[in-house]
């Protein structure tokens, strides 16, 4: 009985102090769930829990899972947890069992590949995982105890399938370190907005006949006020104030421009988590990440690690001044394109080696700060809309707006690979800008690159004792 198997779990916890659930949760026998919680207790570890017979069978995995079948990760079996525990994320108070921070690192469903009860009893449990980070076939294998262990030791091993990756190329715990809860909540919010939009009655649009003298009307998105519409109309005549008008009435919070900014980094995944319609997709440029800090007439260019490269890219600093921004942080990638229009990393390196950087162009894809406003908490779509406004009056050829594509991610990746590109970047439409690696930006890379070791030999010259 689940109640009996939870006796040890309850005995270890004071539920008047900890917010961990004492019981509860609905059983999902047809589609059992799993959760992996990243747990900063006395030592960081990952708690793998599989729903079976009304409870969450649990193992503590010190190093976390690995997609390399050669990595046999220790998994120490611990007490059963209630099903409700798969929703627990928070802080276990000091002095309590397992004190420390807990996040939901991954969640999803799992499918036994053999009789799960027999496998669990015999110490050979094989299963397939359907999560955001954990995919494919895995095995939990109980090993012989050395006698000193208080809890049964198992091994968590990746079975060979299409998802396996060498540890030298991919570490899932390093590439995907964060909680999946924000992704889950963002997907729900995006779905709710889409449903509300679909259910709302459509307003009949007034039909208007364009005339030769009529100026193009600003879109509903950019014409948030009469002043913005007037500014956009004025810009259509070629007036340079258009770029100023396009940033008027920006969203976000008024804020001082920070002296430094770390970029958001994408995580490497096999497939887009959640509904692809909630994501935007861009080319993964084969170049160097670059952030531009603009304050008045001063423009500074920084690498992702904070190194000042302004002196190396003076031509980009000059063209950024032409945007007429009061202030801002702009995020993008610098590249050199070949004669086919494809970014070429070797050409980029050659440009720096020869100090001839005039061929380098700057693709911009985000604007964390713009004209005295902090846009980091605004959705990605809002930030990109504000950034696009800087290009409405035209921009120097060295500055380009990174366009997105409306197609299935797998089709985009296939096209990118055929063109010799690195792959595709997916970004959650509703996500804020965070200054760290996060699951709301993902990398879908081509797998055609390989590493080679090149060896050779020379004929002996008579100085070797064992010449061949």
Tab-separated table of C-alpha atoms in Angstrom:
chain	number	residue	atom	x	y	z
A	1	UNK	CA	0.000	0.000	0.000
A	2	UNK	CA	1.209	3.544	-0.778
A	3	UNK	CA	0.458	4.570	2.813
A	4	UNK	CA	2.774	1.887	4.182
A	5	UNK	CA	5.562	2.685	1.707
A	6	UNK	CA	5.444	6.369	2.721
A	7	UNK	CA	6.008	5.581	6.410
A	8	UNK	CA	9.766	6.240	6.191
A	9	UNK	CA	9.197	9.401	4.162
A	10	UNK	CA	6.836	10.856	6.771
A	11	UNK	CA	8.998	9.833	9.712
A	12	UNK	CA	11.918	11.885	8.376
A	13	UNK	CA	9.985	15.160	8.013
A	14	UNK	CA	8.225	17.699	10.191
A	15	UNK	CA	5.387	18.912	7.996
A	16	UNK	CA	4.653	21.815	10.332
A	17	UNK	CA	8.005	23.242	9.258
A	18	UNK	CA	8.705	22.012	5.730
A	19	UNK	CA	6.449	22.799	2.778
A	20	UNK	CA	6.991	19.341	1.296
A	21	UNK	CA	3.716	17.430	0.821
A	22	UNK	CA	2.874	14.730	3.360
A	23	UNK	CA	0.739	12.853	0.839
A	24	UNK	CA	-1.499	13.386	-2.169
A	25	UNK	CA	-1.251	13.448	-5.915
A	26	UNK	CA	-3.285	11.627	-8.531
A	27	UNK	CA	-2.087	8.296	-9.868
A	28	UNK	CA	-1.478	8.028	-13.619
A	29	UNK	CA	-1.317	4.296	-14.224
A	30	UNK	CA	-1.909	4.591	-17.986
A	31	UNK	CA	0.794	7.240	-18.355
A	32	UNK	CA	3.030	7.253	-15.271
A	33	UNK	CA	5.011	10.415	-14.619
A	34	UNK	CA	8.591	11.090	-13.691
A	35	UNK	CA	10.363	14.063	-12.183
A	36	UNK	CA	14.013	14.915	-11.632
A	37	UNK	CA	14.617	17.476	-8.921
A	38	UNK	CA	17.914	19.310	-8.671
A	39	UNK	CA	18.646	19.424	-4.954
A	40	UNK	CA	21.230	21.622	-3.247
A	41	UNK	CA	21.399	19.709	0.047
A	42	UNK	CA	24.696	19.073	1.882
A	43	UNK	CA	25.895	18.214	-1.620
A	44	UNK	CA	24.325	18.982	-4.975
A	45	UNK	CA	22.586	15.982	-6.496
A	46	UNK	CA	19.672	15.060	-8.746
A	47	UNK	CA	16.651	13.147	-7.385
A	48	UNK	CA	15.129	10.854	-10.009
A	49	UNK	CA	11.561	9.776	-9.200
A	50	UNK	CA	9.426	7.334	-11.204
A	51	UNK	CA	5.745	6.809	-10.508
A	52	UNK	CA	4.995	3.157	-9.764
A	53	UNK	CA	2.180	1.590	-7.729
A	54	UNK	CA	0.868	4.878	-6.345
A	55	UNK	CA	4.169	6.395	-5.159
A	56	UNK	CA	7.299	7.941	-6.613
A	57	UNK	CA	10.148	5.423	-6.481
A	58	UNK	CA	13.208	7.553	-5.824
A	59	UNK	CA	16.966	7.554	-6.415
A	60	UNK	CA	19.583	10.195	-5.589
A	61	UNK	CA	21.982	10.616	-8.529
A	62	UNK	CA	25.030	12.604	-7.329
A	63	UNK	CA	26.380	13.585	-10.770
A	64	UNK	CA	23.066	13.677	-12.583
A	65	UNK	CA	22.213	11.788	-15.785
A	66	UNK	CA	24.494	11.460	-18.819
A	67	UNK	CA	23.590	10.800	-22.436
A	68	UNK	CA	26.816	8.825	-22.876
A	69	UNK	CA	26.171	5.049	-22.499
A	70	UNK	CA	29.716	4.671	-21.185
A	71	UNK	CA	28.851	6.795	-18.133
A	72	UNK	CA	27.445	4.592	-15.391
A	73	UNK	CA	26.028	7.086	-12.927
A	74	UNK	CA	25.587	6.022	-9.316
A	75	UNK	CA	21.945	6.175	-8.232
A	76	UNK	CA	21.297	5.557	-4.531
A	77	UNK	CA	17.782	4.328	-3.802
A	78	UNK	CA	15.995	6.402	-1.162
A	79	UNK	CA	12.555	6.261	0.445
A	80	UNK	CA	9.380	6.384	-1.645
A	81	UNK	CA	7.828	9.843	-2.042
A	82	UNK	CA	4.165	10.773	-2.573
A	83	UNK	CA	3.045	11.497	-6.128
A	84	UNK	CA	2.359	15.100	-5.083
A	85	UNK	CA	6.102	15.514	-4.556
A	86	UNK	CA	6.626	15.759	-8.317
A	87	UNK	CA	5.257	19.324	-8.081
A	88	UNK	CA	7.495	20.383	-5.185
A	89	UNK	CA	9.917	23.217	-5.846
A	90	UNK	CA	11.203	25.405	-3.041
A	91	UNK	CA	13.444	25.605	-0.005
A	92	UNK	CA	13.620	22.892	2.629
A	93	UNK	CA	14.346	24.766	5.898
A	94	UNK	CA	17.635	24.450	7.762
A	95	UNK	CA	17.618	21.710	10.360
A	96	UNK	CA	15.160	19.645	8.353
A	97	UNK	CA	15.969	16.446	6.494
A	98	UNK	CA	17.406	17.347	3.075
A	99	UNK	CA	17.654	21.056	3.907
A	100	UNK	CA	18.394	23.156	0.843
A	101	UNK	CA	16.982	24.453	-2.428
A	102	UNK	CA	14.984	22.168	-4.740
A	103	UNK	CA	13.992	22.885	-8.353
A	104	UNK	CA	12.109	20.777	-10.881
A	105	UNK	CA	14.953	20.157	-13.303
A	106	UNK	CA	12.869	17.973	-15.610
A	107	UNK	CA	9.448	16.345	-15.741
A	108	UNK	CA	7.369	14.238	-18.081
A	109	UNK	CA	6.106	10.699	-18.511
A	110	UNK	CA	7.896	7.371	-18.719
A	111	UNK	CA	7.113	4.099	-20.473
A	112	UNK	CA	8.346	0.767	-19.105
A	113	UNK	CA	10.022	-1.389	-21.744
A	114	UNK	CA	9.402	-4.548	-19.720
A	115	UNK	CA	7.255	-5.493	-16.723
A	116	UNK	CA	8.097	-2.554	-14.404
A	117	UNK	CA	7.197	-4.312	-11.152
A	118	UNK	CA	9.320	-7.329	-11.950
A	119	UNK	CA	12.144	-5.081	-13.172
A	120	UNK	CA	12.028	-2.993	-10.010
A	121	UNK	CA	11.933	-6.098	-7.832
A	122	UNK	CA	14.757	-7.843	-9.722
A	123	UNK	CA	16.928	-4.746	-9.974
A	124	UNK	CA	16.787	-4.344	-13.772
A	125	UNK	CA	14.365	-1.574	-14.705
A	126	UNK	CA	14.363	-0.476	-18.354
A	127	UNK	CA	12.222	2.391	-19.554
A	128	UNK	CA	11.798	5.223	-22.033
A	129	UNK	CA	11.558	8.861	-20.883
A	130	UNK	CA	9.465	11.579	-22.490
A	131	UNK	CA	10.560	14.815	-20.842
A	132	UNK	CA	11.911	18.189	-21.852
A	133	UNK	CA	15.514	17.187	-21.177
A	134	UNK	CA	15.348	13.438	-20.614
A	135	UNK	CA	14.527	11.540	-23.782
A	136	UNK	CA	14.965	8.026	-25.104
A	137	UNK	CA	15.780	4.728	-23.436
A	138	UNK	CA	17.393	4.389	-20.001
A	139	UNK	CA	18.112	1.648	-17.478
A	140	UNK	CA	18.350	1.472	-13.699
A	141	UNK	CA	20.432	-1.502	-12.601
A	142	UNK	CA	20.856	-2.508	-8.967
A	143	UNK	CA	24.411	-3.485	-8.050
A	144	UNK	CA	25.789	-5.501	-5.184
A	145	UNK	CA	26.111	-3.564	-1.972
A	146	UNK	CA	29.551	-3.394	-0.403
A	147	UNK	CA	27.992	-3.808	3.029
A	148	UNK	CA	28.705	-0.267	4.188
A	149	UNK	CA	25.828	1.303	2.229
A	150	UNK	CA	22.664	1.962	4.201
A	151	UNK	CA	20.645	2.335	1.015
A	152	UNK	CA	20.648	0.066	-2.080
A	153	UNK	CA	23.016	1.297	-4.825
A	154	UNK	CA	21.899	1.306	-8.452
A	155	UNK	CA	23.396	2.584	-11.701
A	156	UNK	CA	21.595	4.931	-14.105
A	157	UNK	CA	22.745	4.188	-17.668
A	158	UNK	CA	21.711	5.590	-21.034
A	159	UNK	CA	20.702	2.866	-23.464
A	160	UNK	CA	22.027	3.200	-27.018
A	161	UNK	CA	19.504	4.913	-29.273
A	162	UNK	CA	19.148	8.008	-31.447
A	163	UNK	CA	19.610	10.315	-28.436
A	164	UNK	CA	22.992	9.055	-27.214
A	165	UNK	CA	25.847	11.562	-27.201
A	166	UNK	CA	29.489	11.338	-26.126
A	167	UNK	CA	30.186	13.057	-22.824
A	168	UNK	CA	32.929	15.061	-24.544
A	169	UNK	CA	30.308	16.696	-26.772
A	170	UNK	CA	27.297	17.121	-24.516
A	171	UNK	CA	26.545	17.318	-20.810
A	172	UNK	CA	22.828	17.635	-20.173
A	173	UNK	CA	23.298	18.904	-16.612
A	174	UNK	CA	25.665	21.657	-17.784
A	175	UNK	CA	23.832	22.627	-20.959
A	176	UNK	CA	20.373	22.578	-19.325
A	177	UNK	CA	20.867	23.669	-15.710
A	178	UNK	CA	17.582	25.426	-14.947
A	179	UNK	CA	14.085	24.626	-13.744
A	180	UNK	CA	11.498	23.655	-16.351
A	181	UNK	CA	8.667	25.326	-14.421
A	182	UNK	CA	9.032	28.724	-16.173
A	183	UNK	CA	8.779	26.948	-19.536
A	184	UNK	CA	5.687	25.089	-18.406
A	185	UNK	CA	4.049	28.282	-17.098
A	186	UNK	CA	5.015	30.261	-20.202
A	187	UNK	CA	3.533	27.595	-22.468
A	188	UNK	CA	0.264	27.640	-20.486
A	189	UNK	CA	0.114	31.444	-20.634
A	190	UNK	CA	0.829	31.448	-24.358
A	191	UNK	CA	-1.837	28.788	-24.920
A	192	UNK	CA	-4.392	30.744	-22.897
A	193	UNK	CA	-3.691	33.908	-24.889
A	194	UNK	CA	-4.017	32.030	-28.166
A	195	UNK	CA	-7.328	30.481	-27.057
A	196	UNK	CA	-8.695	33.869	-25.950
A	197	UNK	CA	-7.636	35.450	-29.221
A	198	UNK	CA	-9.288	32.669	-31.204
A	199	UNK	CA	-12.517	32.960	-29.204
A	200	UNK	CA	-12.724	36.764	-29.468
A	201	UNK	CA	-15.135	38.072	-32.129
A	202	UNK	CA	-13.396	39.555	-35.143
A	203	UNK	CA	-13.965	43.232	-35.867
A	204	UNK	CA	-14.820	44.191	-39.394
A	205	UNK	CA	-12.025	46.221	-40.929
A	206	UNK	CA	-12.818	49.358	-42.886
A	207	UNK	CA	-11.914	49.062	-46.537
A	208	UNK	CA	-9.857	51.957	-47.831
A	209	UNK	CA	-8.615	52.575	-51.345
A	210	UNK	CA	-4.969	53.647	-51.443
A	211	UNK	CA	-4.173	56.762	-53.449
A	212	UNK	CA	-0.959	57.895	-55.001
A	213	UNK	CA	-0.596	60.749	-52.535
A	214	UNK	CA	-1.488	58.720	-49.465
A	215	UNK	CA	1.329	57.870	-47.064
A	216	UNK	CA	1.529	54.334	-45.718
A	217	UNK	CA	-0.233	54.096	-42.383
A	218	UNK	CA	1.756	52.776	-39.433
A	219	UNK	CA	0.857	49.307	-38.216
A	220	UNK	CA	-1.328	48.813	-35.152
A	221	UNK	CA	1.698	47.572	-33.260
A	222	UNK	CA	3.867	50.627	-33.861
A	223	UNK	CA	1.106	53.231	-33.739
A	224	UNK	CA	0.452	52.995	-30.018
A	225	UNK	CA	-0.186	56.720	-29.778
A	226	UNK	CA	-0.904	59.657	-32.080
A	227	UNK	CA	2.578	60.983	-31.498
A	228	UNK	CA	4.130	57.704	-32.656
A	229	UNK	CA	1.898	57.617	-35.730
A	230	UNK	CA	2.867	61.182	-36.552
A	231	UNK	CA	6.527	60.335	-36.079
A	232	UNK	CA	6.216	57.323	-38.373
A	233	UNK	CA	4.443	59.379	-41.042
A	234	UNK	CA	7.115	62.059	-40.807
A	235	UNK	CA	9.792	59.382	-41.181
A	236	UNK	CA	8.197	58.115	-44.409
A	237	UNK	CA	9.216	61.409	-46.036
A	238	UNK	CA	12.827	60.644	-45.220
A	239	UNK	CA	13.072	62.680	-42.008
A	240	UNK	CA	15.790	61.240	-39.761
A	241	UNK	CA	13.637	61.640	-36.664
A	242	UNK	CA	11.882	58.376	-37.568
A	243	UNK	CA	14.338	56.310	-35.592
A	244	UNK	CA	13.660	58.436	-32.509
A	245	UNK	CA	9.899	58.195	-33.024
A	246	UNK	CA	10.022	54.416	-33.415
A	247	UNK	CA	11.306	54.077	-29.853
A	248	UNK	CA	8.839	56.528	-28.310
A	249	UNK	CA	6.473	55.012	-25.774
A	250	UNK	CA	8.598	51.915	-25.317
A	251	UNK	CA	7.433	49.272	-22.856
A	252	UNK	CA	9.512	48.242	-19.882
A	253	UNK	CA	10.680	50.074	-16.783
A	254	UNK	CA	12.637	53.321	-16.698
A	255	UNK	CA	16.194	52.418	-15.693
A	256	UNK	CA	19.766	53.646	-15.747
A	257	UNK	CA	21.924	51.984	-18.365
A	258	UNK	CA	24.125	49.384	-16.622
A	259	UNK	CA	27.858	49.565	-17.212
A	260	UNK	CA	28.069	45.844	-17.991
A	261	UNK	CA	25.670	43.173	-19.197
A	262	UNK	CA	25.994	39.408	-19.512
A	263	UNK	CA	24.164	37.886	-22.478
A	264	UNK	CA	21.487	35.234	-22.400
A	265	UNK	CA	22.858	31.900	-23.617
A	266	UNK	CA	21.050	29.095	-25.402
A	267	UNK	CA	21.045	25.453	-24.346
A	268	UNK	CA	21.678	22.543	-26.689
A	269	UNK	CA	18.663	20.235	-27.160
A	270	UNK	CA	17.546	17.453	-29.485
A	271	UNK	CA	14.110	18.952	-30.090
A	272	UNK	CA	12.015	21.976	-29.187
A	273	UNK	CA	10.294	21.519	-25.807
A	274	UNK	CA	6.560	22.089	-25.842
A	275	UNK	CA	4.518	23.444	-28.740
A	276	UNK	CA	6.693	24.741	-31.629
A	277	UNK	CA	4.078	27.463	-32.247
A	278	UNK	CA	5.197	29.085	-28.988
A	279	UNK	CA	8.703	29.597	-30.399
A	280	UNK	CA	10.532	31.845	-32.850
A	281	UNK	CA	13.366	30.394	-34.936
A	282	UNK	CA	16.478	32.156	-36.247
A	283	UNK	CA	19.591	31.073	-38.089
A	284	UNK	CA	22.426	30.005	-35.812
A	285	UNK	CA	25.146	32.283	-37.099
A	286	UNK	CA	28.680	30.952	-37.355
A	287	UNK	CA	30.353	33.960	-35.743
A	288	UNK	CA	31.133	35.730	-32.485
A	289	UNK	CA	28.531	36.921	-29.988
A	290	UNK	CA	28.694	40.702	-29.507
A	291	UNK	CA	26.852	43.209	-27.318
A	292	UNK	CA	26.764	46.921	-28.080
A	293	UNK	CA	26.461	49.529	-25.322
A	294	UNK	CA	25.284	52.895	-26.612
A	295	UNK	CA	25.138	55.990	-24.429
A	296	UNK	CA	24.927	59.262	-26.287
A	297	UNK	CA	27.773	59.413	-28.779
A	298	UNK	CA	29.764	56.732	-26.974
A	299	UNK	CA	29.535	53.210	-28.370
A	300	UNK	CA	31.268	50.242	-26.755
A	301	UNK	CA	31.373	46.711	-28.146
A	302	UNK	CA	31.794	43.729	-25.816
A	303	UNK	CA	32.229	39.989	-26.289
A	304	UNK	CA	30.055	37.520	-24.386
A	305	UNK	CA	32.815	37.321	-21.740
A	306	UNK	CA	32.916	41.084	-21.277
A	307	UNK	CA	36.062	41.878	-23.303
A	308	UNK	CA	36.047	45.317	-24.952
A	309	UNK	CA	36.444	44.882	-28.719
A	310	UNK	CA	35.552	48.449	-29.715
A	311	UNK	CA	39.094	49.081	-30.966
A	312	UNK	CA	38.880	46.007	-33.196
A	313	UNK	CA	35.537	46.949	-34.737
A	314	UNK	CA	35.654	50.732	-35.113
A	315	UNK	CA	33.551	50.627	-38.292
A	316	UNK	CA	30.688	48.969	-36.407
A	317	UNK	CA	30.929	51.487	-33.573
A	318	UNK	CA	30.605	54.314	-36.111
A	319	UNK	CA	27.564	52.862	-37.882
A	320	UNK	CA	25.839	52.175	-34.560
A	321	UNK	CA	26.078	55.892	-33.810
A	322	UNK	CA	23.913	56.500	-36.872
A	323	UNK	CA	20.963	54.797	-35.172
A	324	UNK	CA	20.462	58.040	-33.202
A	325	UNK	CA	19.788	56.165	-29.985
A	326	UNK	CA	20.014	57.997	-26.690
A	327	UNK	CA	21.073	54.785	-24.962
A	328	UNK	CA	20.742	51.047	-25.155
A	329	UNK	CA	22.218	47.556	-25.003
A	330	UNK	CA	21.847	45.635	-28.268
A	331	UNK	CA	22.575	41.916	-28.581
A	332	UNK	CA	23.666	40.078	-31.701
A	333	UNK	CA	26.312	38.155	-33.622
A	334	UNK	CA	29.118	39.357	-35.890
A	335	UNK	CA	29.834	37.359	-39.037
A	336	UNK	CA	31.523	37.468	-42.420
A	337	UNK	CA	29.464	36.040	-45.272
A	338	UNK	CA	30.961	34.215	-48.229
A	339	UNK	CA	30.121	34.726	-51.902
A	340	UNK	CA	27.010	32.562	-51.405
A	341	UNK	CA	25.749	34.778	-48.592
A	342	UNK	CA	26.453	32.131	-45.924
A	343	UNK	CA	28.265	33.089	-42.672
A	344	UNK	CA	31.783	31.657	-42.749
A	345	UNK	CA	33.701	31.396	-39.487
A	346	UNK	CA	37.062	30.936	-41.215
A	347	UNK	CA	36.564	34.198	-43.110
A	348	UNK	CA	35.712	35.900	-39.814
A	349	UNK	CA	38.903	34.637	-38.212
A	350	UNK	CA	40.904	35.716	-41.258
A	351	UNK	CA	39.424	39.202	-40.980
A	352	UNK	CA	40.695	39.532	-37.420
A	353	UNK	CA	44.060	37.946	-38.216
A	354	UNK	CA	44.660	40.436	-41.012
A	355	UNK	CA	43.147	43.383	-39.077
A	356	UNK	CA	40.854	43.941	-42.064
A	357	UNK	CA	37.527	43.869	-40.273
A	358	UNK	CA	35.560	46.045	-42.667
A	359	UNK	CA	33.793	42.983	-44.106
A	360	UNK	CA	32.284	42.079	-40.724
A	361	UNK	CA	28.545	42.631	-40.366
A	362	UNK	CA	26.500	42.741	-37.166
A	363	UNK	CA	23.217	40.792	-37.001
A	364	UNK	CA	21.043	42.156	-34.169
A	365	UNK	CA	18.417	39.954	-32.540
A	366	UNK	CA	17.580	41.456	-29.133
A	367	UNK	CA	17.410	44.739	-27.224
A	368	UNK	CA	17.573	44.241	-23.427
A	369	UNK	CA	17.769	48.045	-22.896
A	370	UNK	CA	16.541	50.776	-25.214
A	371	UNK	CA	16.312	54.550	-24.725
A	372	UNK	CA	16.223	54.592	-20.946
A	373	UNK	CA	13.969	51.554	-20.628
A	374	UNK	CA	14.787	48.138	-19.190
A	375	UNK	CA	13.057	45.663	-21.522
A	376	UNK	CA	14.435	42.474	-20.014
A	377	UNK	CA	11.138	41.495	-18.372
A	378	UNK	CA	9.163	42.127	-21.544
A	379	UNK	CA	8.325	39.156	-23.815
A	380	UNK	CA	10.790	38.371	-26.583
A	381	UNK	CA	8.269	39.431	-29.236
A	382	UNK	CA	7.952	42.866	-27.622
A	383	UNK	CA	11.713	43.367	-27.462
A	384	UNK	CA	12.141	42.334	-31.094
A	385	UNK	CA	9.351	44.678	-32.176
A	386	UNK	CA	11.154	47.553	-30.469
A	387	UNK	CA	14.460	46.534	-32.049
A	388	UNK	CA	12.909	46.269	-35.509
A	389	UNK	CA	11.767	49.884	-35.183
A	390	UNK	CA	15.399	50.973	-35.430
A	391	UNK	CA	15.555	49.552	-38.960
A	392	UNK	CA	12.334	51.056	-40.316
A	393	UNK	CA	14.059	54.088	-41.830
A	394	UNK	CA	16.849	51.942	-43.186
A	395	UNK	CA	20.159	51.121	-41.580
A	396	UNK	CA	23.761	50.857	-42.770
A	397	UNK	CA	24.499	47.600	-44.576
A	398	UNK	CA	26.855	46.585	-41.761
A	399	UNK	CA	23.851	46.353	-39.394
A	400	UNK	CA	21.184	43.765	-40.079
A	401	UNK	CA	18.048	42.613	-38.305
A	402	UNK	CA	18.020	38.869	-37.613
A	403	UNK	CA	14.796	37.648	-39.165
A	404	UNK	CA	12.768	34.694	-37.883
A	405	UNK	CA	11.199	31.867	-39.850
A	406	UNK	CA	7.701	30.439	-39.711
A	407	UNK	CA	8.239	26.747	-40.387
A	408	UNK	CA	8.587	23.452	-38.570
A	409	UNK	CA	11.870	23.406	-36.604
A	410	UNK	CA	12.925	20.065	-38.082
A	411	UNK	CA	12.464	21.475	-41.594
A	412	UNK	CA	14.470	24.568	-40.694
A	413	UNK	CA	17.310	22.498	-39.281
A	414	UNK	CA	17.351	20.318	-42.397
A	415	UNK	CA	17.496	23.415	-44.621
A	416	UNK	CA	20.224	24.969	-42.487
A	417	UNK	CA	22.312	21.802	-42.726
A	418	UNK	CA	21.933	21.660	-46.511
A	419	UNK	CA	23.138	25.286	-46.721
A	420	UNK	CA	26.185	24.527	-44.593
A	421	UNK	CA	24.923	26.530	-41.601
A	422	UNK	CA	25.447	25.578	-37.953
A	423	UNK	CA	21.787	25.040	-37.209
A	424	UNK	CA	18.849	26.959	-35.746
A	425	UNK	CA	18.187	28.903	-32.551
A	426	UNK	CA	14.711	28.582	-31.015
A	427	UNK	CA	13.427	31.227	-28.616
A	428	UNK	CA	10.258	31.117	-26.554
A	429	UNK	CA	8.061	34.021	-27.709
A	430	UNK	CA	6.867	34.915	-24.218
A	431	UNK	CA	10.243	34.646	-22.484
A	432	UNK	CA	12.076	37.471	-20.683
A	433	UNK	CA	15.777	38.199	-21.249
A	434	UNK	CA	17.911	36.572	-18.557
A	435	UNK	CA	21.656	37.074	-18.153
A	436	UNK	CA	22.582	33.388	-18.006
A	437	UNK	CA	22.055	30.135	-19.890
A	438	UNK	CA	18.355	29.275	-19.937
A	439	UNK	CA	15.957	26.753	-21.457
A	440	UNK	CA	13.880	29.494	-23.112
A	441	UNK	CA	16.586	29.774	-25.808
A	442	UNK	CA	17.607	26.480	-27.389
A	443	UNK	CA	20.175	25.368	-29.965
A	444	UNK	CA	19.231	22.851	-32.652
A	445	UNK	CA	22.526	22.017	-34.332
A	446	UNK	CA	23.523	20.122	-37.427
A	447	UNK	CA	25.303	16.897	-36.569
A	448	UNK	CA	27.457	16.715	-39.674
A	449	UNK	CA	30.661	17.979	-38.058
A	450	UNK	CA	33.232	15.533	-36.801
A	451	UNK	CA	36.629	15.754	-35.152
A	452	UNK	CA	39.631	13.971	-36.666
A	453	UNK	CA	43.082	13.167	-35.372
A	454	UNK	CA	45.637	13.417	-38.157
A	455	UNK	CA	48.834	11.439	-37.690
A	456	UNK	CA	51.881	10.708	-39.776
A	457	UNK	CA	55.468	9.541	-39.684
A	458	UNK	CA	58.826	10.259	-41.317
A	459	UNK	CA	61.448	7.843	-42.536
A	460	UNK	CA	64.107	7.039	-39.914
A	461	UNK	CA	67.392	8.936	-40.225
A	462	UNK	CA	69.494	6.289	-38.492
A	463	UNK	CA	69.259	7.695	-34.973
A	464	UNK	CA	66.505	5.417	-33.741
A	465	UNK	CA	67.320	2.171	-31.993
A	466	UNK	CA	64.092	0.459	-33.056
A	467	UNK	CA	63.604	1.912	-36.495
A	468	UNK	CA	60.869	0.318	-38.563
